[in-house]
PDB file of C-alpha atoms in Angstrom:
ATOM      1  CA  MET Z   1      46.833  13.610  87.926  1.00 55.00           C
ATOM      2  CA  SER Z   2      47.542  11.933  91.170  1.00 63.00           C
ATOM      3  CA  ASN Z   3      49.031  13.925  94.208  1.00 67.00           C
ATOM      4  CA  THR Z   4      52.415  12.355  94.009  1.00 68.00           C
ATOM      5  CA  ARG Z   5      52.824  13.467  90.442  1.00 78.00           C
ATOM      6  CA  LEU Z   6      51.364  16.853  91.197  1.00 80.00           C
ATOM      7  CA  ALA Z   7      53.703  17.373  94.025  1.00 77.00           C
ATOM      8  CA  VAL Z   8      56.695  16.419  91.870  1.00 80.00           C
ATOM      9  CA  LEU Z   9      55.660  18.776  89.165  1.00 87.00           C
ATOM     10  CA  THR Z  10      55.122  21.422  91.659  1.00 89.00           C
ATOM     11  CA  THR Z  11      58.611  20.961  93.169  1.00 90.00           C
ATOM     12  CA  ILE Z  12      60.286  21.175  89.545  1.00 92.00           C
ATOM     13  CA  ILE Z  13      58.400  24.429  88.825  1.00 94.00           C
ATOM     14  CA  VAL Z  14      59.443  26.035  92.105  1.00 95.00           C
ATOM     15  CA  LEU Z  15      63.024  24.994  91.568  1.00 96.00           C
ATOM     16  CA  ALA Z  16      63.218  26.083  88.039  1.00 96.00           C
ATOM     17  CA  ALA Z  17      61.766  29.390  88.994  1.00 97.00           C
ATOM     18  CA  LEU Z  18      64.295  29.729  91.726  1.00 97.00           C
ATOM     19  CA  LEU Z  19      66.965  28.989  89.537  1.00 97.00           C
ATOM     20  CA  VAL Z  20      65.946  31.659  86.807  1.00 97.00           C
ATOM     21  CA  THR Z  21      65.720  34.153  89.597  1.00 97.00           C
ATOM     22  CA  ALA Z  22      69.209  33.239  90.903  1.00 97.00           C
ATOM     23  CA  VAL Z  23      70.724  33.608  87.440  1.00 97.00           C
ATOM     24  CA  THR Z  24      69.000  36.953  86.844  1.00 97.00           C
ATOM     25  CA  ALA Z  25      70.318  38.225  90.013  1.00 97.00           C
ATOM     26  CA  TYR Z  26      73.967  36.975  89.068  1.00 97.00           C
ATOM     27  CA  TYR Z  27      73.781  38.430  85.622  1.00 97.00           C
ATOM     28  CA  ASN Z  28      72.794  41.821  86.798  1.00 97.00           C
ATOM     29  CA  ILE Z  29      75.163  41.900  89.753  1.00 97.00           C
ATOM     30  CA  GLN Z  30      78.054  41.286  87.288  1.00 96.00           C
ATOM     31  CA  SER Z  31      76.702  43.638  84.753  1.00 95.00           C
ATOM     32  CA  LEU Z  32      76.294  46.560  86.958  1.00 96.00           C
ATOM     33  CA  SER Z  33      79.457  46.101  88.895  1.00 95.00           C
ATOM     34  CA  LEU Z  34      77.467  45.719  92.319  1.00 96.00           C
ATOM     35  CA  PRO Z  35      79.551  45.472  95.549  1.00 95.00           C
ATOM     36  CA  ILE Z  36      78.136  41.902  95.972  1.00 96.00           C
ATOM     37  CA  SER Z  37      80.574  39.026  96.085  1.00 94.00           C
ATOM     38  CA  GLY Z  38      80.337  36.909  92.970  1.00 94.00           C
ATOM     39  CA  ILE Z  39      80.839  33.836  95.282  1.00 96.00           C
ATOM     40  CA  THR Z  40      77.784  34.646  97.126  1.00 96.00           C
ATOM     41  CA  ALA Z  41      75.803  35.068  93.872  1.00 96.00           C
ATOM     42  CA  ILE Z  42      77.326  31.857  92.276  1.00 97.00           C
ATOM     43  CA  ALA Z  43      76.452  30.078  95.660  1.00 97.00           C
ATOM     44  CA  ALA Z  44      72.608  31.338  95.317  1.00 97.00           C
ATOM     45  CA  VAL Z  45      72.654  29.840  91.752  1.00 97.00           C
ATOM     46  CA  LEU Z  46      73.655  26.337  93.110  1.00 97.00           C
ATOM     47  CA  ILE Z  47      70.871  26.480  95.835  1.00 97.00           C
ATOM     48  CA  PRO Z  48      68.025  25.142  93.399  1.00 96.00           C
ATOM     49  CA  ILE Z  49      70.438  22.558  91.866  1.00 96.00           C
ATOM     50  CA  LEU Z  50      71.515  21.247  95.064  1.00 95.00           C
ATOM     51  CA  ASN Z  51      68.232  21.020  96.372  1.00 95.00           C
ATOM     52  CA  GLY Z  52      66.777  19.155  93.230  1.00 93.00           C
ATOM     53  CA  ALA Z  53      69.547  16.655  93.704  1.00 92.00           C
ATOM     54  CA  SER Z  54      68.691  16.170  97.467  1.00 89.00           C
ATOM     55  CA  ILE Z  55      65.058  15.730  96.774  1.00 88.00           C
ATOM     56  CA  THR Z  56      65.660  13.375  94.007  1.00 87.00           C
ATOM     57  CA  GLY Z  57      68.067  11.359  96.164  1.00 82.00           C
ATOM     58  CA  GLY Z  58      65.366  11.208  98.769  1.00 75.00           C
ATOM     59  CA  GLN Z  59      62.771   9.971  96.394  1.00 74.00           C
ATOM     60  CA  PHE Z  60      64.941   7.302  95.044  1.00 70.00           C
ATOM     61  CA  HIS Z  61      65.672   5.952  98.577  1.00 68.00           C
ATOM     62  CA  ALA Z  62      62.202   6.021  99.583  1.00 64.00           C
ATOM     63  CA  SER Z  63      61.248   4.085  96.335  1.00 67.00           C
ATOM     64  CA  ARG Z  64      63.959   1.650  97.124  1.00 66.00           C
ATOM     65  CA  ALA Z  65      62.851   1.095 100.878  1.00 62.00           C
ATOM     66  CA  ARG Z  66      59.181   0.634  99.678  1.00 62.00           C
ATOM     67  CA  ARG Z  67      60.229  -2.043  97.165  1.00 65.00           C
ATOM     68  CA  SER Z  68      62.288  -3.733  99.980  1.00 65.00           C
ATOM     69  CA  ASN Z  69      59.283  -3.439 102.540  1.00 56.00           C
ATOM     70  CA  LEU Z  70      61.566  -1.206 104.755  1.00 49.00           C
ATOM     71  CA  ARG Z  71      58.496   0.293 106.475  1.00 46.00           C
ATOM     72  CA  LYS Z  72      60.412   2.377 108.794  1.00 47.00           C
ATOM     73  CA  SER Z  73      62.334   4.151 105.942  1.00 43.00           C
ATOM     74  CA  ALA Z  74      59.611   4.130 103.399  1.00 44.00           C
ATOM     75  CA  GLY Z  75      57.027   6.179 105.281  1.00 46.00           C
ATOM     76  CA  PHE Z  76      59.259   9.099 106.424  1.00 49.00           C
ATOM     77  CA  ILE Z  77      62.413  11.095 105.433  1.00 64.00           C
ATOM     78  CA  SER Z  78      65.460   9.078 105.828  1.00 73.00           C
ATOM     79  CA  TRP Z  79      68.433   9.886 107.706  1.00 80.00           C
ATOM     80  CA  PRO Z  80      70.446  10.509 104.724  1.00 80.00           C
ATOM     81  CA  THR Z  81      67.923  12.892 103.087  1.00 81.00           C
ATOM     82  CA  ALA Z  82      67.438  14.595 106.611  1.00 84.00           C
ATOM     83  CA  THR Z  83      71.110  15.277 106.811  1.00 89.00           C
ATOM     84  CA  ALA Z  84      71.305  16.715 103.380  1.00 90.00           C
ATOM     85  CA  PHE Z  85      68.300  18.961 104.071  1.00 91.00           C
ATOM     86  CA  LEU Z  86      69.979  20.115 107.363  1.00 93.00           C
ATOM     87  CA  ALA Z  87      73.152  20.918 105.544  1.00 95.00           C
ATOM     88  CA  LEU Z  88      71.231  22.778 102.902  1.00 95.00           C
ATOM     89  CA  THR Z  89      69.536  24.774 105.355  1.00 95.00           C
ATOM     90  CA  ILE Z  90      72.646  25.763 106.942  1.00 97.00           C
ATOM     91  CA  TYR Z  91      74.303  26.824 103.590  1.00 97.00           C
ATOM     92  CA  GLU Z  92      70.946  28.846 102.634  1.00 97.00           C
ATOM     93  CA  THR Z  93      70.959  30.568 105.917  1.00 97.00           C
ATOM     94  CA  VAL Z  94      74.487  31.877 105.616  1.00 97.00           C
ATOM     95  CA  ILE Z  95      73.693  33.019 101.861  1.00 97.00           C
ATOM     96  CA  ALA Z  96      70.596  34.850 103.276  1.00 97.00           C
ATOM     97  CA  THR Z  97      72.429  36.546 105.861  1.00 97.00           C
ATOM     98  CA  LEU Z  98      75.072  37.673 103.356  1.00 96.00           C
ATOM     99  CA  ALA Z  99      72.618  38.953 101.145  1.00 96.00           C
ATOM    100  CA  LEU Z 100      70.717  40.897 103.728  1.00 96.00           C
ATOM    101  CA  THR Z 101      73.665  42.864 104.647  1.00 95.00           C
ATOM    102  CA  HIS Z 102      73.463  44.346 101.101  1.00 95.00           C
ATOM    103  CA  MET Z 103      69.942  45.507 102.002  1.00 94.00           C
ATOM    104  CA  VAL Z 104      69.964  47.068 105.357  1.00 87.00           C
ATOM    105  CA  PRO Z 105      71.082  49.372 106.834  1.00 87.00           C
ATOM    106  CA  VAL Z 106      70.631  51.720 103.952  1.00 86.00           C
ATOM    107  CA  ASP Z 107      73.083  54.292 105.101  1.00 84.00           C
ATOM    108  CA  ASP Z 108      75.957  51.826 105.319  1.00 88.00           C
ATOM    109  CA  LEU Z 109      75.460  50.835 101.754  1.00 93.00           C
ATOM    110  CA  ALA Z 110      76.905  54.136 100.244  1.00 92.00           C
ATOM    111  CA  CYS Z 111      80.175  53.362 101.665  1.00 93.00           C
ATOM    112  CA  GLY Z 112      80.479  49.979  99.923  1.00 94.00           C
ATOM    113  CA  LEU Z 113      79.113  51.869  96.698  1.00 95.00           C
ATOM    114  CA  ARG Z 114      81.785  54.407  97.055  1.00 95.00           C
ATOM    115  CA  ARG Z 115      84.592  51.935  97.532  1.00 95.00           C
ATOM    116  CA  GLN Z 116      83.368  50.065  94.409  1.00 96.00           C
ATOM    117  CA  TRP Z 117      83.169  53.269  92.283  1.00 96.00           C
ATOM    118  CA  ASP Z 118      86.580  54.502  93.300  1.00 95.00           C
ATOM    119  CA  ARG Z 119      88.145  51.100  92.546  1.00 96.00           C
ATOM    120  CA  LEU Z 120      86.510  51.234  88.796  1.00 95.00           C
ATOM    121  CA  TYR Z 121      87.726  54.708  88.470  1.00 95.00           C
ATOM    122  CA  SER Z 122      91.165  54.025  89.602  1.00 94.00           C
ATOM    123  CA  ASN Z 123      91.282  50.930  87.241  1.00 94.00           C
ATOM    124  CA  LYS Z 124      90.126  53.271  84.360  1.00 93.00           C
ATOM    125  CA  ASP Z 125      87.268  50.700  83.957  1.00 94.00           C
ATOM    126  CA  ALA Z 126      85.464  52.754  81.430  1.00 94.00           C
ATOM    127  CA  THR Z 127      83.018  49.772  80.267  1.00 95.00           C
ATOM    128  CA  ALA Z 128      81.868  49.383  83.628  1.00 95.00           C
ATOM    129  CA  ILE Z 129      81.209  52.998  84.609  1.00 96.00           C
ATOM    130  CA  ARG Z 130      79.616  53.775  81.330  1.00 95.00           C
ATOM    131  CA  ARG Z 131      77.383  50.627  81.651  1.00 96.00           C
ATOM    132  CA  ILE Z 132      76.075  52.099  85.013  1.00 96.00           C
ATOM    133  CA  GLN Z 133      75.730  55.319  83.790  1.00 96.00           C
ATOM    134  CA  ASP Z 134      73.563  54.419  80.792  1.00 95.00           C
ATOM    135  CA  ALA Z 135      71.590  51.998  82.646  1.00 95.00           C
ATOM    136  CA  HIS Z 136      70.137  54.913  84.947  1.00 96.00           C
ATOM    137  CA  GLN Z 137      70.915  58.012  82.627  1.00 95.00           C
ATOM    138  CA  CYS Z 138      73.350  59.718  85.035  1.00 96.00           C
ATOM    139  CA  CYS Z 139      76.852  60.819  85.452  1.00 95.00           C
ATOM    140  CA  GLY Z 140      79.294  60.342  88.334  1.00 95.00           C
ATOM    141  CA  LEU Z 141      78.666  58.937  91.638  1.00 95.00           C
ATOM    142  CA  VAL Z 142      77.067  61.415  94.054  1.00 94.00           C
ATOM    143  CA  THR Z 143      77.262  64.400  91.473  1.00 93.00           C
ATOM    144  CA  PRO Z 144      77.443  64.522  87.706  1.00 93.00           C
ATOM    145  CA  LYS Z 145      80.920  65.652  88.174  1.00 92.00           C
ATOM    146  CA  ASP Z 146      81.972  62.908  90.604  1.00 92.00           C
ATOM    147  CA  HIS Z 147      84.427  60.590  88.976  1.00 93.00           C
ATOM    148  CA  ALA Z 148      82.368  60.434  85.901  1.00 94.00           C
ATOM    149  CA  TRP Z 149      83.171  58.991  82.550  1.00 93.00           C
ATOM    150  CA  PRO Z 150      84.410  60.371  80.202  1.00 91.00           C
ATOM    151  CA  PHE Z 151      87.480  60.514  82.612  1.00 91.00           C
ATOM    152  CA  GLN Z 152      89.151  63.949  83.237  1.00 85.00           C
ATOM    153  CA  ASP Z 153      92.196  64.452  81.071  1.00 84.00           C
ATOM    154  CA  LYS Z 154      93.821  67.062  79.012  1.00 81.00           C
ATOM    155  CA  ASN Z 155      90.999  66.633  76.619  1.00 82.00           C
ATOM    156  CA  ASN Z 156      88.015  66.386  78.902  1.00 83.00           C
ATOM    157  CA  GLN Z 157      86.918  68.526  81.664  1.00 86.00           C
ATOM    158  CA  PRO Z 158      85.051  67.255  84.683  1.00 84.00           C
ATOM    159  CA  ASP Z 159      81.780  68.083  83.069  1.00 89.00           C
ATOM    160  CA  ALA Z 160      82.513  66.279  79.969  1.00 91.00           C
ATOM    161  CA  CYS Z 161      79.637  63.637  80.848  1.00 93.00           C
ATOM    162  CA  ILE Z 162      77.201  66.457  81.293  1.00 93.00           C
ATOM    163  CA  THR Z 163      78.152  68.196  77.979  1.00 91.00           C
ATOM    164  CA  ALA Z 164      78.196  65.007  76.070  1.00 92.00           C
ATOM    165  CA  PHE Z 165      75.001  63.284  77.363  1.00 93.00           C
ATOM    166  CA  ASP Z 166      72.986  66.214  79.029  1.00 93.00           C
ATOM    167  CA  ARG Z 167      72.588  64.285  82.215  1.00 93.00           C
ATOM    168  CA  HIS Z 168      72.400  66.162  85.348  1.00 92.00           C
ATOM    169  CA  LYS Z 169      72.035  63.546  88.409  1.00 94.00           C
ATOM    170  CA  GLY Z 170      74.403  61.212  90.115  1.00 95.00           C
ATOM    171  CA  CYS Z 171      73.984  57.446  90.095  1.00 96.00           C
ATOM    172  CA  LEU Z 172      74.394  56.877  93.896  1.00 95.00           C
ATOM    173  CA  LEU Z 173      70.835  56.392  94.682  1.00 95.00           C
ATOM    174  CA  ASP Z 174      69.924  54.225  91.572  1.00 96.00           C
ATOM    175  CA  TRP Z 175      72.614  52.224  91.923  1.00 96.00           C
ATOM    176  CA  ARG Z 176      72.131  51.570  95.554  1.00 96.00           C
ATOM    177  CA  GLN Z 177      68.525  50.602  94.698  1.00 96.00           C
ATOM    178  CA  ASP Z 178      69.961  48.063  92.356  1.00 97.00           C
ATOM    179  CA  GLU Z 179      72.148  46.405  95.017  1.00 96.00           C
ATOM    180  CA  GLN Z 180      68.823  46.246  97.379  1.00 96.00           C
ATOM    181  CA  ILE Z 181      66.870  44.623  94.581  1.00 97.00           C
ATOM    182  CA  TYR Z 182      69.433  41.925  93.458  1.00 97.00           C
ATOM    183  CA  ALA Z 183      70.361  41.253  97.001  1.00 97.00           C
ATOM    184  CA  GLY Z 184      66.749  40.619  97.836  1.00 97.00           C
ATOM    185  CA  LEU Z 185      66.647  38.200  94.940  1.00 97.00           C
ATOM    186  CA  LEU Z 186      69.468  36.231  96.539  1.00 97.00           C
ATOM    187  CA  LEU Z 187      67.631  36.367  99.924  1.00 97.00           C
ATOM    188  CA  LEU Z 188      64.304  35.275  98.200  1.00 97.00           C
ATOM    189  CA  VAL Z 189      65.938  32.211  96.562  1.00 97.00           C
ATOM    190  CA  ALA Z 190      67.555  31.146  99.782  1.00 97.00           C
ATOM    191  CA  LEU Z 191      64.379  31.594 101.994  1.00 97.00           C
ATOM    192  CA  SER Z 192      61.988  29.949  99.373  1.00 96.00           C
ATOM    193  CA  ALA Z 193      64.457  26.792  99.275  1.00 96.00           C
ATOM    194  CA  ILE Z 194      64.263  26.656 103.137  1.00 95.00           C
ATOM    195  CA  GLY Z 195      60.553  26.943 103.203  1.00 94.00           C
ATOM    196  CA  LEU Z 196      60.335  24.237 100.252  1.00 93.00           C
ATOM    197  CA  LYS Z 197      62.277  21.762 102.570  1.00 92.00           C
ATOM    198  CA  ILE Z 198      60.131  22.490 105.663  1.00 91.00           C
ATOM    199  CA  LEU Z 199      57.052  21.919 103.453  1.00 89.00           C
ATOM    200  CA  ILE Z 200      58.258  18.546 102.026  1.00 85.00           C
ATOM    201  CA  VAL Z 201      59.275  17.273 105.689  1.00 84.00           C
ATOM    202  CA  GLY Z 202      55.872  18.437 106.990  1.00 82.00           C
ATOM    203  CA  ILE Z 203      53.910  16.662 104.360  1.00 80.00           C
ATOM    204  CA  SER Z 204      55.934  13.430 104.605  1.00 73.00           C
ATOM    205  CA  SER Z 205      55.537  13.413 108.493  1.00 70.00           C
ATOM    206  CA  THR Z 206      51.784  13.801 108.007  1.00 71.00           C
ATOM    207  CA  GLN Z 207      51.643  10.981 105.625  1.00 59.00           C
ATOM    208  CA  HIS Z 208      53.707   8.935 107.903  1.00 52.00           C
ATOM    209  CA  GLN Z 209      51.703   9.546 110.873  1.00 51.00           C
ATOM    210  CA  SER Z 210      48.603   8.802 108.951  1.00 49.00           C
ATOM    211  CA  SER Z 211      49.954   5.467 107.605  1.00 48.00           C
ATOM    212  CA  TRP Z 212      50.787   4.424 111.016  1.00 41.00           C
ATOM    213  CA  PHE Z 213      47.627   5.397 112.590  1.00 43.00           C
ATOM    214  CA  HIS Z 214      45.558   3.306 110.022  1.00 47.00           C
ATOM    215  CA  ARG Z 215      47.854   0.413 110.291  1.00 46.00           C
ATOM    216  CA  LEU Z 216      47.183   0.374 114.281  1.00 45.00           C
ATOM    217  CA  THR Z 217      43.448   0.984 114.291  1.00 47.00           C
ATOM    218  CA  GLY Z 218      42.612  -1.187 111.098  1.00 47.00           C
ATOM    219  CA  ARG Z 219      44.675  -4.206 111.801  1.00 47.00           C
ATOM    220  CA  LYS Z 220      44.950  -4.304 115.477  1.00 44.00           C
ATOM    221  CA  TYR Z 221      41.614  -3.352 116.943  1.00 42.00           C
ATOM    222  CA  PRO Z 222      38.365  -4.269 114.775  1.00 44.00           C
ATOM    223  CA  ALA Z 223      35.118  -2.435 115.410  1.00 44.00           C
ATOM    224  CA  LEU Z 224      33.270  -3.774 118.491  1.00 44.00           C
ATOM    225  CA  THR Z 225      30.342  -5.523 116.576  1.00 47.00           C
ATOM    226  CA  ALA Z 226      29.133  -9.143 117.272  1.00 46.00           C
ATOM    227  CA  THR Z 227      31.878 -10.334 114.843  1.00 50.00           C
ATOM    228  CA  GLY Z 228      34.518  -8.002 116.196  1.00 48.00           C
ATOM    229  CA  VAL Z 229      33.988  -9.281 119.786  1.00 45.00           C
ATOM    230  CA  ASP Z 230      34.273 -12.840 118.792  1.00 50.00           C
ATOM    231  CA  GLN Z 231      37.438 -11.743 116.900  1.00 50.00           C
ATOM    232  CA  LEU Z 232      38.933 -10.092 119.925  1.00 44.00           C
ATOM    233  CA  GLU Z 233      38.200 -13.066 122.329  1.00 48.00           C
ATOM    234  CA  SER Z 234      39.138 -15.759 119.983  1.00 52.00           C
ATOM    235  CA  GLY Z 235      41.835 -14.081 118.026  1.00 49.00           C
ATOM    236  CA  THR Z 236      40.735 -15.539 114.772  1.00 48.00           C
ATOM    237  CA  SER Z 237      38.829 -14.281 111.886  1.00 44.00           C
ATOM    238  CA  ASN Z 238      35.632 -15.780 110.245  1.00 46.00           C
ATOM    239  CA  GLU Z 239      33.902 -15.555 106.998  1.00 45.00           C
ATOM    240  CA  ASN Z 240      32.340 -12.206 107.927  1.00 47.00           C
ATOM    241  CA  SER Z 241      35.738 -10.492 108.321  1.00 45.00           C
ATOM    242  CA  SER Z 242      37.912  -8.843 105.699  1.00 47.00           C
ATOM    243  CA  SER Z 243      41.396  -9.573 104.926  1.00 47.00           C
ATOM    244  CA  ASN Z 244      42.798  -6.761 107.051  1.00 48.00           C
ATOM    245  CA  GLY Z 245      40.803  -7.717 110.179  1.00 47.00           C
ATOM    246  CA  ILE Z 246      37.836  -5.254 109.847  1.00 48.00           C
ATOM    247  CA  PRO Z 247      34.488  -7.033 110.301  1.00 50.00           C
ATOM    248  CA  ARG Z 248      32.180  -6.769 107.110  1.00 49.00           C
ATOM    249  CA  ARG Z 249      28.830  -5.530 107.125  1.00 49.00           C
ATOM    250  CA  ILE Z 250      26.381  -7.883 108.603  1.00 47.00           C
ATOM    251  CA  GLU Z 251      24.380  -9.492 105.577  1.00 48.00           C
ATOM    252  CA  ARG Z 252      21.506 -11.019 107.365  1.00 51.00           C
ATOM    253  CA  ALA Z 253      19.314  -9.563 110.212  1.00 51.00           C
ATOM    254  CA  TYR Z 254      18.165 -11.754 113.234  1.00 49.00           C
ATOM    255  CA  HIS Z 255      15.122 -13.480 113.121  1.00 50.00           C
ATOM    256  CA  ASP Z 256      13.113 -15.804 115.571  1.00 49.00           C
ATOM    257  CA  ASP Z 257      12.955 -19.638 114.811  1.00 48.00           C
ATOM    258  CA  ILE Z 258       9.176 -19.422 114.327  1.00 43.00           C
ATOM    259  CA  PHE Z 259       9.000 -16.672 111.670  1.00 43.00           C
ATOM    260  CA  GLU Z 260      11.145 -16.482 108.893  1.00 46.00           C
ATOM    261  CA  THR Z 261      11.443 -14.285 105.944  1.00 46.00           C
ATOM    262  CA  THR Z 262      12.739 -15.089 102.504  1.00 47.00           C
ATOM    263  CA  ASP Z 263      15.794 -13.227 100.666  1.00 48.00           C
ATOM    264  CA  ASN Z 264      13.748 -12.768  97.526  1.00 49.00           C
ATOM    265  CA  GLU Z 265      12.316  -9.299  97.453  1.00 48.00           C
ATOM    266  CA  ASP Z 266       9.735 -10.224  94.817  1.00 50.00           C
ATOM    267  CA  SER Z 267       8.323 -13.361  96.816  1.00 51.00           C
ATOM    268  CA  ASP Z 268       5.351 -13.011  99.160  1.00 52.00           C
ATOM    269  CA  PRO Z 269       6.199 -10.801 102.130  1.00 53.00           C
ATOM    270  CA  ARG Z 270       3.919 -12.720 104.561  1.00 53.00           C
ATOM    271  CA  PRO Z 271       5.872 -14.737 107.067  1.00 52.00           C
ATOM    272  CA  ILE Z 272       6.127 -18.584 107.171  1.00 52.00           C
ATOM    273  CA  ILE Z 273       4.756 -20.212 110.128  1.00 52.00           C
ATOM    274  CA  ARG Z 274       6.710 -23.480 110.625  1.00 53.00           C
ATOM    275  CA  ASN Z 275       4.576 -26.448 112.055  1.00 53.00           C
ATOM    276  CA  ASP Z 276       7.003 -28.581 113.936  1.00 51.00           C
ATOM    277  CA  ASN Z 277       4.736 -31.571 114.599  1.00 53.00           C
ATOM    278  CA  ARG Z 278       3.653 -31.801 111.031  1.00 52.00           C
ATOM    279  CA  GLY Z 279       6.996 -30.854 109.483  1.00 52.00           C
ATOM    280  CA  THR Z 280       4.926 -28.531 107.044  1.00 53.00           C
ATOM    281  CA  GLU Z 281       5.149 -24.831 106.662  1.00 52.00           C
ATOM    282  CA  ASN Z 282       1.966 -22.695 106.170  1.00 54.00           C
ATOM    283  CA  ARG Z 283       1.847 -18.985 104.886  1.00 52.00           C
ATOM    284  CA  ALA Z 284       0.366 -16.893 107.360  1.00 51.00           C
ATOM    285  CA  PRO Z 285      -1.763 -13.900 106.490  1.00 54.00           C
ATOM    286  CA  ALA Z 286      -0.154 -10.506 106.110  1.00 51.00           C
ATOM    287  CA  VAL Z 287      -2.627  -8.943 108.675  1.00 54.00           C
ATOM    288  CA  GLN Z 288      -4.395 -11.285 110.990  1.00 54.00           C
ATOM    289  CA  PRO Z 289      -7.879 -10.355 112.539  1.00 55.00           C
ATOM    290  CA  SER Z 290      -7.897 -10.307 116.407  1.00 52.00           C
ATOM    291  CA  ALA Z 291      -9.696 -13.246 118.085  1.00 54.00           C
ATOM    292  CA  LEU Z 292     -11.063 -11.004 120.714  1.00 53.00           C
ATOM    293  CA  GLY Z 293     -13.722  -9.325 118.460  1.00 51.00           C
ATOM    294  CA  ASN Z 294     -15.466 -12.640 117.755  1.00 52.00           C
ATOM    295  CA  SER Z 295     -15.311 -14.325 121.041  1.00 49.00           C
ATOM    296  CA  ARG Z 296     -18.338 -14.552 123.363  1.00 51.00           C
ATOM    297  CA  ASN Z 297     -18.792 -14.391 127.123  1.00 50.00           C
ATOM    298  CA  GLU Z 298     -19.853 -17.856 127.984  1.00 49.00           C
ATOM    299  CA  TRP Z 299     -20.883 -16.808 131.542  1.00 48.00           C
ATOM    300  CA  ARG Z 300     -23.449 -14.555 129.980  1.00 48.00           C
ATOM    301  CA  ASP Z 301     -25.306 -17.550 128.249  1.00 48.00           C
ATOM    302  CA  GLU Z 302     -25.445 -19.265 131.540  1.00 44.00           C
TER     303      GLU Z 302
END
């Protein structure tokens, strides 16, 4: 699998996981009647979808630029994609900030939960309160008698929930924990999307710089070999140069005019002695004895 396909597959998996996380958080926020804005939760669900659309658009623009040989646009993030990424980053930062307000400070969360519970109790929303109580096996908000369901009336006493379900704790602590958990999931989705875009921009920037460097060094400045110096001086290429201006490996080594070697590795390794006067060539022995050993000193004979 190529690096491009691996990157695309990884991006799809990450965005799908973020979408599932956001949908799960939205469902539980609505199911448990948490005091988190439904608009904030829906906006978090849209984060993976919008990021997928922007990344797909950026890939389409880059592919079209490469086909059109627009080098300035093909190697790096285009301006439309960069603008979309910037707008999404601002959008996700706002959602992350709103989600964070439902996580800390912990003491202030109780006020929002109290207002939400009182609203449900005033509206006689038995379904919502009962769902919260059943989820955590509790009664009421702070104490089992604090606005619990079944609601107090002429047929039910304040401790009707305790008598009916044998529950002896309030729902505040567990319900507050739910708010922190699902607000944390919204925060995770927003921050992960921001990190994904930073990673994409970083990888694209690195590839662009690497491509620019190779084009500069590979085509403009060949290696300073004998062939490369000739190319720099003359500005032309010869048979030893490749198509991109980089000198090829020198195929033959330098030899003197007198001694030559053959290209055939199976031939006689002895050098050839060229006799320029007679126009003939003689094979020299591989090892020649020194003439000093057999010479005689003529002055001693005299």
